[in-house]
Coordinates of C-alpha atoms in Angstrom, one line a residue:
Chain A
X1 CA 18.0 55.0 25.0
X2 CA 14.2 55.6 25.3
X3 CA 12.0 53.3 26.3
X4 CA 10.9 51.4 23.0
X5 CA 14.9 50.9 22.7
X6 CA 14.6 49.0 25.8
X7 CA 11.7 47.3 25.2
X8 CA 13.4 46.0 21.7
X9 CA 16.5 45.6 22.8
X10 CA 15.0 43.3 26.4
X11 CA 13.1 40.9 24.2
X12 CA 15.5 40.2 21.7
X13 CA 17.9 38.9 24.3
X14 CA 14.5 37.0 26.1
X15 CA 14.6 35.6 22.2
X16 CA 18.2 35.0 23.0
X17 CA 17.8 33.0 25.7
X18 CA 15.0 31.3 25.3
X19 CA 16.7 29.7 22.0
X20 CA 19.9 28.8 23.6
X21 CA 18.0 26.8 26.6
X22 CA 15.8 25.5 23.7
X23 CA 18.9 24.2 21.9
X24 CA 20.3 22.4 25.0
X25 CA 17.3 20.8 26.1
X26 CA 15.4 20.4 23.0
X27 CA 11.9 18.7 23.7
X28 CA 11.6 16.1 20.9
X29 CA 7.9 15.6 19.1
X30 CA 7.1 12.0 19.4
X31 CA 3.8 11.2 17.1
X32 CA 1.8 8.3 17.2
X33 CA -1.6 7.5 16.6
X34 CA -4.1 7.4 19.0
X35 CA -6.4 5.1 17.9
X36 CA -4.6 2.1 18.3
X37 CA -5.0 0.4 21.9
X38 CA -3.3 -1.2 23.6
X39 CA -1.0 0.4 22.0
X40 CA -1.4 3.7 22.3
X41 CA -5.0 5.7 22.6
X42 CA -6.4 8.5 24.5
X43 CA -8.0 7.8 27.7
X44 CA -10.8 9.9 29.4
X45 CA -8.5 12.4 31.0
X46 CA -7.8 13.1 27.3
X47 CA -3.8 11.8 27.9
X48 CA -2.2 9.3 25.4
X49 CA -1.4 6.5 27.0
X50 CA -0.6 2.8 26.0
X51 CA 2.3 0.5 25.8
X52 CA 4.5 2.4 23.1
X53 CA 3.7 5.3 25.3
X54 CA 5.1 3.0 28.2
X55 CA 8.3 2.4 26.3
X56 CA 9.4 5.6 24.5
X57 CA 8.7 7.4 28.0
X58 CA 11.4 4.7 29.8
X59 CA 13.0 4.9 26.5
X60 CA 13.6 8.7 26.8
X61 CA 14.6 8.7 30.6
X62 CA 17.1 6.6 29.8
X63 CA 18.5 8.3 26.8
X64 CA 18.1 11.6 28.7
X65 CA 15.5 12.6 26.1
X66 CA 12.9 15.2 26.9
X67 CA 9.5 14.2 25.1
X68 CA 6.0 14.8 24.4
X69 CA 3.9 12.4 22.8
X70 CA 1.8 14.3 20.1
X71 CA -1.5 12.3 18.8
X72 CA -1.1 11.7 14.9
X73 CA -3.1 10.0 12.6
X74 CA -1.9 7.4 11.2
X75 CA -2.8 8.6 7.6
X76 CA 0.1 11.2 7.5
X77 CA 2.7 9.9 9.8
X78 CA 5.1 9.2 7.8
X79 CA 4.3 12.7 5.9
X80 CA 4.6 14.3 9.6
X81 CA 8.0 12.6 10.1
X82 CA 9.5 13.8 6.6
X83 CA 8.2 17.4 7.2
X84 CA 9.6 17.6 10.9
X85 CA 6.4 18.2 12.6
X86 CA 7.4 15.1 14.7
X87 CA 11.1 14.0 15.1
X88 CA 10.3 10.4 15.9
X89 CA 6.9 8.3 15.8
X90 CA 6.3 4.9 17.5
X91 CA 2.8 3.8 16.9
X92 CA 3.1 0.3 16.0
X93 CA 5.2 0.5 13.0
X94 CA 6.4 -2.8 11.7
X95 CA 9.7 -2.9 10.4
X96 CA 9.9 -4.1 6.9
X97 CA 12.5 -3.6 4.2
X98 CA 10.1 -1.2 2.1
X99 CA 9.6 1.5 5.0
X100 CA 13.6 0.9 5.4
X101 CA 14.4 2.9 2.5
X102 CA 12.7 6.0 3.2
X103 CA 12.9 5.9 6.9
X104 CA 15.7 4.3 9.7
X105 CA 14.4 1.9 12.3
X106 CA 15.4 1.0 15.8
X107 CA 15.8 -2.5 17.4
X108 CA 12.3 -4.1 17.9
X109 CA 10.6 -3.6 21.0
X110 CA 7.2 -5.9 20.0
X111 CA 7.0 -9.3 17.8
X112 CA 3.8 -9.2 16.4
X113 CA 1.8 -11.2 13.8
X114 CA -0.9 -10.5 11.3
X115 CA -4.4 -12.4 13.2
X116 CA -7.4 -12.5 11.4
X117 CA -10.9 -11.4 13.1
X118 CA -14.2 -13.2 11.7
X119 CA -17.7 -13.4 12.6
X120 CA -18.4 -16.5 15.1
X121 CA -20.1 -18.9 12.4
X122 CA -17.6 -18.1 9.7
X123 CA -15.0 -21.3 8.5
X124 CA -12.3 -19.5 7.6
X125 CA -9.3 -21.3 8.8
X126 CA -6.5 -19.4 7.1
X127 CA -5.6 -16.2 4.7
X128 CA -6.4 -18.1 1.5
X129 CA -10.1 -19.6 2.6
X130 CA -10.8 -15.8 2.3
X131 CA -10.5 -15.5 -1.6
X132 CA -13.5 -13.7 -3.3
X133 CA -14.6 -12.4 0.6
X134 CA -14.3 -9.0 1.7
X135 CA -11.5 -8.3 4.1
X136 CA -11.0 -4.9 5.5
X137 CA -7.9 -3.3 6.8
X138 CA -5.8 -0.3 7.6
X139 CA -4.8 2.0 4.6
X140 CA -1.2 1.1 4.6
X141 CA -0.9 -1.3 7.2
X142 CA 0.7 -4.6 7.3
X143 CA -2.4 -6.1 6.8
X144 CA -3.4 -3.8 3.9
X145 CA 0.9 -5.5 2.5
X146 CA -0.7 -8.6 3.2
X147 CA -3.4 -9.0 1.5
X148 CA -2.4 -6.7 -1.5
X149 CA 0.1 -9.5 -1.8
X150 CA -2.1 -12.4 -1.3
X151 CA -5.4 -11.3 -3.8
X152 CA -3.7 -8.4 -5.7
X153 CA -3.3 -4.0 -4.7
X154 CA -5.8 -3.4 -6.9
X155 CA -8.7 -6.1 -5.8
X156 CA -11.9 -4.6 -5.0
X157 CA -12.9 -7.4 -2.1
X158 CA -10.3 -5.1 -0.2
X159 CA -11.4 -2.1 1.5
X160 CA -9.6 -0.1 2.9
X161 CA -10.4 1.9 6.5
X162 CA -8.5 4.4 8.5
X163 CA -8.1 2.8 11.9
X164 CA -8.8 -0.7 13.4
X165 CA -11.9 0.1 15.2
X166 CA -13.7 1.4 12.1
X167 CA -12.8 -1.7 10.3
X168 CA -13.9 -3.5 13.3
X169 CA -17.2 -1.8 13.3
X170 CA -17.6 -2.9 9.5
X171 CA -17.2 -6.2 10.4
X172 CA -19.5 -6.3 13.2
X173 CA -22.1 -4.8 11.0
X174 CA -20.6 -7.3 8.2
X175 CA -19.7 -5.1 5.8
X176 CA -17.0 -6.9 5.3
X177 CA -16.6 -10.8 6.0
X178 CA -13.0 -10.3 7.7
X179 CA -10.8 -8.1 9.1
X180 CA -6.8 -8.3 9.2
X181 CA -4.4 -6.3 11.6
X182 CA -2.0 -6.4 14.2
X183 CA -2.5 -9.2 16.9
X184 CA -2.3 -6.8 19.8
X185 CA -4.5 -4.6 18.7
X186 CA -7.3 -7.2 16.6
X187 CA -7.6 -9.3 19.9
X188 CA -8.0 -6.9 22.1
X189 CA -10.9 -5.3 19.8
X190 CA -12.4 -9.2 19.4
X191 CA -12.7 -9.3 23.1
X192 CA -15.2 -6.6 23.2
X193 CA -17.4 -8.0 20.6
X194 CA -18.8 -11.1 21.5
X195 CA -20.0 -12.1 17.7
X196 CA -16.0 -12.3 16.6
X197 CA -13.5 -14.7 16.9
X198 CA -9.8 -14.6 15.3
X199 CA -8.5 -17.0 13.4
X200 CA -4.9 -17.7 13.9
X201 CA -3.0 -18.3 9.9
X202 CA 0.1 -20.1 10.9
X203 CA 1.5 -19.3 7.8
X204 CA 1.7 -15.4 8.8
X205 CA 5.3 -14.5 9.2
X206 CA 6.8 -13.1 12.5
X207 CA 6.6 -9.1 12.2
X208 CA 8.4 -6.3 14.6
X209 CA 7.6 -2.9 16.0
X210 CA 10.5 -0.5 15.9
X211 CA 10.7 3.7 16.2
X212 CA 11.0 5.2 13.5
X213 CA 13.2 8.1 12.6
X214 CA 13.7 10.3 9.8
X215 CA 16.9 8.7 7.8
X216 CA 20.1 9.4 8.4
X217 CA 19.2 10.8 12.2
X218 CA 22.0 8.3 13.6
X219 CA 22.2 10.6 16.4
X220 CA 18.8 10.3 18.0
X221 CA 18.7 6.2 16.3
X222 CA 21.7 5.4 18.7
X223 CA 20.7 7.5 21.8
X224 CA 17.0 5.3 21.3
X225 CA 18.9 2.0 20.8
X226 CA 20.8 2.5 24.0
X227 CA 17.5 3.5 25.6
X228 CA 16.1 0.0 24.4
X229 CA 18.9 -1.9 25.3
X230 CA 18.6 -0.3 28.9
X231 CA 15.0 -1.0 29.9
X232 CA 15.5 -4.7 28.6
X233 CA 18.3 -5.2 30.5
X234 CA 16.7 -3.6 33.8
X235 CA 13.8 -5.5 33.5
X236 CA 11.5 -2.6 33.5
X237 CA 10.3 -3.1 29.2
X238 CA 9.5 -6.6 30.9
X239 CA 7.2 -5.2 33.4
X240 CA 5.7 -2.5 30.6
X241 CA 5.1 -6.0 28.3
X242 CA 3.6 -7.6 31.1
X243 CA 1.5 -4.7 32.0
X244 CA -0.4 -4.2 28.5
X245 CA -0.3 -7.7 27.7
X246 CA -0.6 -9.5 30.5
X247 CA 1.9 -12.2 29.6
X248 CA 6.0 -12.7 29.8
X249 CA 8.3 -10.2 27.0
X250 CA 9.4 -12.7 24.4
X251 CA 13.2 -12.3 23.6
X252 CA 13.5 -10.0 21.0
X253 CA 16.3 -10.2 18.3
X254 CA 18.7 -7.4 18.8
X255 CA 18.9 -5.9 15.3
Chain B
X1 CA 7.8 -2.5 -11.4
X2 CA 10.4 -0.2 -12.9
X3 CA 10.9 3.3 -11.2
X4 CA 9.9 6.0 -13.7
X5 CA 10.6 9.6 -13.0
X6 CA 8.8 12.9 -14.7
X7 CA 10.4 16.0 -14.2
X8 CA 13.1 14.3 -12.2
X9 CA 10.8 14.1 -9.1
X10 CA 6.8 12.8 -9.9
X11 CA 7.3 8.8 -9.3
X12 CA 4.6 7.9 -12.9
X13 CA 5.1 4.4 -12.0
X14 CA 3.0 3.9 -9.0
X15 CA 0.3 6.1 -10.2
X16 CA 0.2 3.2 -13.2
X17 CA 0.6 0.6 -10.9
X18 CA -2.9 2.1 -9.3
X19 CA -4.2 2.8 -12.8
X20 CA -7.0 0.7 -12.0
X21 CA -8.2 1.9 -8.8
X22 CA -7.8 5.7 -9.9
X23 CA -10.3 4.6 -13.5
X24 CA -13.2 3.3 -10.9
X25 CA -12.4 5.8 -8.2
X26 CA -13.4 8.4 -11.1
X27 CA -16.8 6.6 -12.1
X28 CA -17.3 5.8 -8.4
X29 CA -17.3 9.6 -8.0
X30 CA -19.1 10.8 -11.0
X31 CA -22.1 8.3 -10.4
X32 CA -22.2 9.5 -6.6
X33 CA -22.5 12.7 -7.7
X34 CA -24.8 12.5 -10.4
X35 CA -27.1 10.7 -8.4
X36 CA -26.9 13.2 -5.8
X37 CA -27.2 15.7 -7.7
X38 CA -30.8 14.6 -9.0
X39 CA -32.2 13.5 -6.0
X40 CA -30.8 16.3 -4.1
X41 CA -32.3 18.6 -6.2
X42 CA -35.9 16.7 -6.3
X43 CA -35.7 16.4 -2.6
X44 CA -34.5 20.1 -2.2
X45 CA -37.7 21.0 -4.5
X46 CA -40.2 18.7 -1.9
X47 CA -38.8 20.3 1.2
X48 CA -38.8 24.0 -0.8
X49 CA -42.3 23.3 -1.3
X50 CA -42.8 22.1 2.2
X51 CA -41.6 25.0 4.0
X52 CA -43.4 27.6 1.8
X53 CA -46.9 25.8 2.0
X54 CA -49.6 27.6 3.0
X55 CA -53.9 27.5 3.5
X56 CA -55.6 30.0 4.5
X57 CA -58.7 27.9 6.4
X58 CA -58.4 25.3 9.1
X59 CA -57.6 22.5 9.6
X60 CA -55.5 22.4 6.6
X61 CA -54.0 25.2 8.3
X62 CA -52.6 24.0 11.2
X63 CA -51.7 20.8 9.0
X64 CA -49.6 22.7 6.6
X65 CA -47.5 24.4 9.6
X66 CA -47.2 21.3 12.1
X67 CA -46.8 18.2 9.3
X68 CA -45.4 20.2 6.7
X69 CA -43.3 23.5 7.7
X70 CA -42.3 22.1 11.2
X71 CA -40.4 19.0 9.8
X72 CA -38.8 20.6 7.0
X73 CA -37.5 23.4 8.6
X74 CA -36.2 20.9 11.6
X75 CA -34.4 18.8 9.1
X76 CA -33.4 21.6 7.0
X77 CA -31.6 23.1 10.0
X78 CA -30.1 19.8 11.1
X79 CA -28.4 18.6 7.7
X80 CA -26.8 22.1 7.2
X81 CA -25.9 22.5 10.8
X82 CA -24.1 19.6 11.5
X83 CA -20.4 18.2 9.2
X84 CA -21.4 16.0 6.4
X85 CA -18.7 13.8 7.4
X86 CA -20.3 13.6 10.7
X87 CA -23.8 12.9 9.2
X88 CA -21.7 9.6 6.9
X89 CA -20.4 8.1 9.8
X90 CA -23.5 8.2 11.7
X91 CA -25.3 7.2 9.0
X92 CA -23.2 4.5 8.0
X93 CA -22.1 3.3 11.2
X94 CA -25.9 3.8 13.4
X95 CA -28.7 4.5 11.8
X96 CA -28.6 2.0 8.4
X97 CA -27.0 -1.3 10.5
X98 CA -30.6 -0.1 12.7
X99 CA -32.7 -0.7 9.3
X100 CA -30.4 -3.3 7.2
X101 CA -28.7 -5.5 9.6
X102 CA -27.8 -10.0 9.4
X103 CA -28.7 -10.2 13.1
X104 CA -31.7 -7.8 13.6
X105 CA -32.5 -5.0 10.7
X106 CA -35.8 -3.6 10.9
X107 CA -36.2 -3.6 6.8
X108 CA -33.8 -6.1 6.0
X109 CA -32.2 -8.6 8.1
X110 CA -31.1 -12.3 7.1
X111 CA -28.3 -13.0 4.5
X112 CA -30.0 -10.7 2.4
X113 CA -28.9 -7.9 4.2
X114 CA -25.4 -9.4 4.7
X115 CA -25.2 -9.3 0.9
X116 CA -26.3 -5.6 0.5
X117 CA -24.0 -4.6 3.3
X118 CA -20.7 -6.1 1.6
X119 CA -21.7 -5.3 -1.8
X120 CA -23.0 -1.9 -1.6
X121 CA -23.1 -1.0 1.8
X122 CA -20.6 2.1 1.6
X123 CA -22.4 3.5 -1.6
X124 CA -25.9 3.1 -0.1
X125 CA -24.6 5.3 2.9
X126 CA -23.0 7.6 1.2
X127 CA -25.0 8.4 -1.1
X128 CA -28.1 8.5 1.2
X129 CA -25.7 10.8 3.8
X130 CA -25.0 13.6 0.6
X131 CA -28.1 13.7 -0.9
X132 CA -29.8 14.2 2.3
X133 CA -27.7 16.8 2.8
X134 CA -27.6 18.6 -0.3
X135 CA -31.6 18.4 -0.6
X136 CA -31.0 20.8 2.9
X137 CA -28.8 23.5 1.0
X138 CA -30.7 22.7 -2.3
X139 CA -34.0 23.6 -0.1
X140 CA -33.0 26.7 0.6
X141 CA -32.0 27.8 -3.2
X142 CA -35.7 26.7 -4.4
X143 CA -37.6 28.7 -1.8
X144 CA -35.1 31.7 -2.1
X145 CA -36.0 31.5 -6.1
X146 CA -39.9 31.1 -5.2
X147 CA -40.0 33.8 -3.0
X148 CA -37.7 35.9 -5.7
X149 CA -40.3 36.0 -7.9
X150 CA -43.2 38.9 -7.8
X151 CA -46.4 38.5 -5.8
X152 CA -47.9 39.6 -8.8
X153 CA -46.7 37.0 -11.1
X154 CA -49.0 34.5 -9.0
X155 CA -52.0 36.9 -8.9
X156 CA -52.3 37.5 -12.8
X157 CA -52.4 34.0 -12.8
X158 CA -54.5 33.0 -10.9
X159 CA -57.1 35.7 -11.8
X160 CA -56.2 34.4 -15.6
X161 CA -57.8 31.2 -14.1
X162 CA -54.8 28.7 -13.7
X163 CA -55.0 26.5 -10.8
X164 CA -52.6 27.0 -8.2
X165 CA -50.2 23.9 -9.1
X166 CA -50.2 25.1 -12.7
X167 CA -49.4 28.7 -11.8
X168 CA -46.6 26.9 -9.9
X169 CA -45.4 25.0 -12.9
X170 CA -46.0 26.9 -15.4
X171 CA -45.3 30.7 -14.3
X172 CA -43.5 30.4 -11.2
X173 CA -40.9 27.8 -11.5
X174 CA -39.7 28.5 -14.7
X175 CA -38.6 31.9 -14.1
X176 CA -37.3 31.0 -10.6
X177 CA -35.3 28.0 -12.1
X178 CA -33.6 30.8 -14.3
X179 CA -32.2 32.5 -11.0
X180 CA -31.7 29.4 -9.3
X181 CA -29.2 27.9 -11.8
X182 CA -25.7 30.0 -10.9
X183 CA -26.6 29.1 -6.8
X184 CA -27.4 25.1 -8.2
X185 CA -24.3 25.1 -10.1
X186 CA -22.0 26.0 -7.5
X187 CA -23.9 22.9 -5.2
X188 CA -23.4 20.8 -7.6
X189 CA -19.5 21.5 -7.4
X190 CA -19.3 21.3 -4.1
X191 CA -21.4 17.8 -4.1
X192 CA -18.6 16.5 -6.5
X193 CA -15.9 17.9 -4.0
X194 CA -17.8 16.2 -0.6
X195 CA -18.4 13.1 -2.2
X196 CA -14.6 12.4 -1.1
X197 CA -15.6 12.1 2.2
X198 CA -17.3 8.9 1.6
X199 CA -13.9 7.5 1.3
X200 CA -13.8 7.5 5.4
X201 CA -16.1 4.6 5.5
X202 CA -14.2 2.6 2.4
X203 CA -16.3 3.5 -0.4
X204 CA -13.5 3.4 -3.5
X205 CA -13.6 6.7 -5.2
X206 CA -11.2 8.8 -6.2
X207 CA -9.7 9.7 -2.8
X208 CA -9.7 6.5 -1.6
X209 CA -8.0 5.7 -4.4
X210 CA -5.1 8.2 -3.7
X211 CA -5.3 7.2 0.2
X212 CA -4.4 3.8 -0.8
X213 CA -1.4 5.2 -2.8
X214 CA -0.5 7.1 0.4
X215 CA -0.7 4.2 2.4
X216 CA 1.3 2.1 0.3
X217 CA 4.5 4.7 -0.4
X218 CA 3.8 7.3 2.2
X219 CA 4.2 9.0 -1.1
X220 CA 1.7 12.2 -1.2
X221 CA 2.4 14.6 -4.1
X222 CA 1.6 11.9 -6.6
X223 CA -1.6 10.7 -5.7
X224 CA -3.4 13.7 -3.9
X225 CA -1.9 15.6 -7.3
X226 CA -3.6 13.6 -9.5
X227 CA -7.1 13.3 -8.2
X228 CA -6.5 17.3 -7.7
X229 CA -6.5 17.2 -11.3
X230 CA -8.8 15.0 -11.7
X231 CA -11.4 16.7 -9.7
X232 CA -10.7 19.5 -10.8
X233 CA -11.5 18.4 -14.4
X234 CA -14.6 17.3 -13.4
X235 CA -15.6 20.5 -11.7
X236 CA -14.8 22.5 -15.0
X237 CA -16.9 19.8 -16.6
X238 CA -19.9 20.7 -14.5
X239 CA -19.4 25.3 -14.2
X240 CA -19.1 24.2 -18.3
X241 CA -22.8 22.2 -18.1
X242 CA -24.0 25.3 -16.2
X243 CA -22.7 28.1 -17.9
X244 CA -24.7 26.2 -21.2
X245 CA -27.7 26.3 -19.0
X246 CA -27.7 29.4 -18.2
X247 CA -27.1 30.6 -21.4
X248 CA -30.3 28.5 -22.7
X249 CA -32.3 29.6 -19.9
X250 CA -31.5 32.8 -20.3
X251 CA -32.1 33.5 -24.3
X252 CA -35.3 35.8 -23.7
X253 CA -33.2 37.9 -20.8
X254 CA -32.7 41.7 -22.2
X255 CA -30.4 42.0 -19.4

């Protein structure tokens, strides 16, 4: 054997065991969009960090998942999830029965509501006083469901934006007359800007987070579930809540 | 809706659903980039001019290099050295809410402004943003045609007695523009192409149009499919317009 024979032959079983310690530990892709605090965002030592962050790290220890939380915009997460370049995503997503047909959903971990951000002098008391205004959401939100719903996909009053704080910028600069979004993440952004105020439409329905995986992964949905249903019952996803929101976990339903 | 299914795998039916959006995101695009395309081109021929001026006797001198060459060549390096999408969002997001702002615009403030802003807010960035950036690369195609042209050309007419601006107009322009048109044509492409980077601050063109697809379905073949082919209509369209012109332009050519 010369020596190109062993130099071959040494890396193919380096190759060899590299994949079999990769195939007993696999480190699962979790993606989720950065740009969505509390929830998740990058802070200045460039780590993602944020309450889904929080829970799919306590999530994973307890599952006995190995993890690394990969930045993805929200525009192609889904797309991500379907190609395999992530194998689960948490950022946000609420679980409704559209996105359950292409995609399978965990217990909740967040109740969440649709909240309305305005300037200070506006009137607007509720969803419907803001017919014929501009309202700007989050391609594909839950805001962007709602008011397709409410004034019709293809009305031009909506405009569409690619992440909450450009659509809060907008409205600050009052592009647009309104803005519509996940509670979490629109009060946290009204805070900040002392011209807004939210406007709380009683009429919204109660939403929830879930992970998401790709369908059919009953595997990895049931090792996550247990997860879940650990950290609630330790107490530590009431400590996580409590850290990011600053007020006590509301029960979530189980399924 | 019903579910309807080309070639067993191209969902029609939400493309229809869209219809409406993808009809004005395709006049949305071809008015942004006609309109860029002319005053791109009559900004590109000012700040030609500008960095080719010349004078032989102070102080016009010293004028033409400081007021005239300086600036133009400042601007011209700034526009094509820097991401159009960058120049957008600063533009839409900085400097115009500095000019035309509710609270505090320096041109326009007031309800005024808060009517602009909502109504045509996006467009008026956008389509300051790519014609100030084209005029940059469109710049650089007039002076390379002005200084293609022979020395000599300008000498026999001048001593024939035409004033410089009419030995511009007449003599020198006309046979540049000839030379100019392939490198003008291929701008004007790529103008159609970045104008769907306007979409990032909510402007409804085409690829908004197909982002909003996305973001309802987290389906991507059909929409980014269809304004492929749309686009790329509209770019034969144009190499078509160009082709003519060159063949006009270029009747006396032995060549």
């Amino acid at each position: 054997m010369n020596l190109l024979h062993k130099i071959v032959a040494s890396a193919g079983l380096l190759t060899l065991a590299l994949g079999s310690v990769q195939a007993q530990n696999k480190e699962l892709v979790v993606g989720s969009s950065a740009t969505y605090r509390p929830f998740a965002y990058e802070n200045p030592a460039k780590e993602i960090v944020g309450y889904d962050v929080d829970i799919i790290k306590a999530v994973a220890q307890k599952a006995g998942l190995q993890i690394k939380v990969v930045n993805t915009p929200w525009t192609g997460i889904f797309a991500a999830l379907n190609n395999g370049d992530v194998d689960l995503v948490i950022s946000g997503v609420t679980i409704n029965d559209k996105r359950k047909q292409s995609y399978d959903f965990t217990m909740p971990y967040f109740e969440a509501r649709q909240l309305i951000a305005v300037q200070k002098d506006s009137t607007a008391k509720s969803l419907k006083d803001l017919a014929g205004k501009k309202i700007g959401v989050v391609t594909g939100s839950t805001g962007d469901d709602t008011v397709s719903r409410e004034f019709g996909k293809t009305n031009p009053d909506i405009r569409r934006f690619e992440s909450t704080p450009v659509v809060i910028s907008e409205l600050v600069n009052s592009g647009v007359d309104a803005a519509i979004g996940d509670n979490g993440v629109i009060a946290f952004r009204v805070q900040e800007h002392k011209q807004l105020k939210t406007v709380n439409d009683p009429s919204f329905p109660k939403e929830y987070f879930g992970i998401v995986v790709k369908q059919g992964n009953k595997a990895l949905l049931d090792k996550l579930n247990a997860g879940l249903s650990a950290i609630k019952a330790d107490g530590s996803y009431a400590q996580i809540y409590k850290k990011w929101f600053l007020a006590e976990a509301p029960v979530l339903p189980v399924q | 809706m019903e579910q309807v299914l080309w070639f067993g795998w191209f969902r029609a039916d939400i493309i229809a659903e869209y219809a409406v959006l993808f009809w004005r995101g395709l006049q949305m695009t071809m008015l942004v980039t006609l309109i860029c395309i002319v005053q791109g081109t009559a900004l590109g021929l000012a700040i030609g001019m500008a960095r080719l001026a010349e004078a032989r006797h102070a102080p016009a001198r010293q004028l033409c290099k400081f007021a005239l060459r300086w600036p133009a060549t400042v601007y011209v390096s700034f526009f094509r050295g820097t991401p159009l999408f960058v120049q957008i969002l600063l533009i839409h997001f900085a400097v115009l809410p500095l000019f035309i702002n509710p609270a505090d615009g320096l041109l326009i403030s007031g309800e005024t402004a808060r009517n602009l802003k909502q109504n045509y807010g996006a467009f008026l960035s956008g389509v300051i943003a790519l014609t100030l950036n084209a005029g940059a690369y469109i710049s650089e195609i007039f002076r390379a045609g002005i200084q293609s042209i022979d020395r000599g050309q300008v000498e026999a007419s001048r001593s024939l007695g035409l004033s410089f601006p009419r030995t511009m107009f007449h003599v020198v322009l006309p046979q540049a523009f000839r030379r100019m048109l392939p490198p003008l044509g291929n701008n004007a492409i790529s103008l159609l192409k970045d104008s769907s980077l306007i979409s990032a601050i909510g402007l409804a063109e085409l690829a908004y149009a197909a982002r909003t697809v996305a973001g309802a379905y987290s389906r991507y073949w059909e929409p980014y499919l269809t304004i492929s082919l749309m686009y790329w209509v509209l770019t034969l369209g144009l190499a078509y317009v160009v082709k003519n012109l060159e063949a006009r332009y270029g009747r006396g050519d032995t060549r």
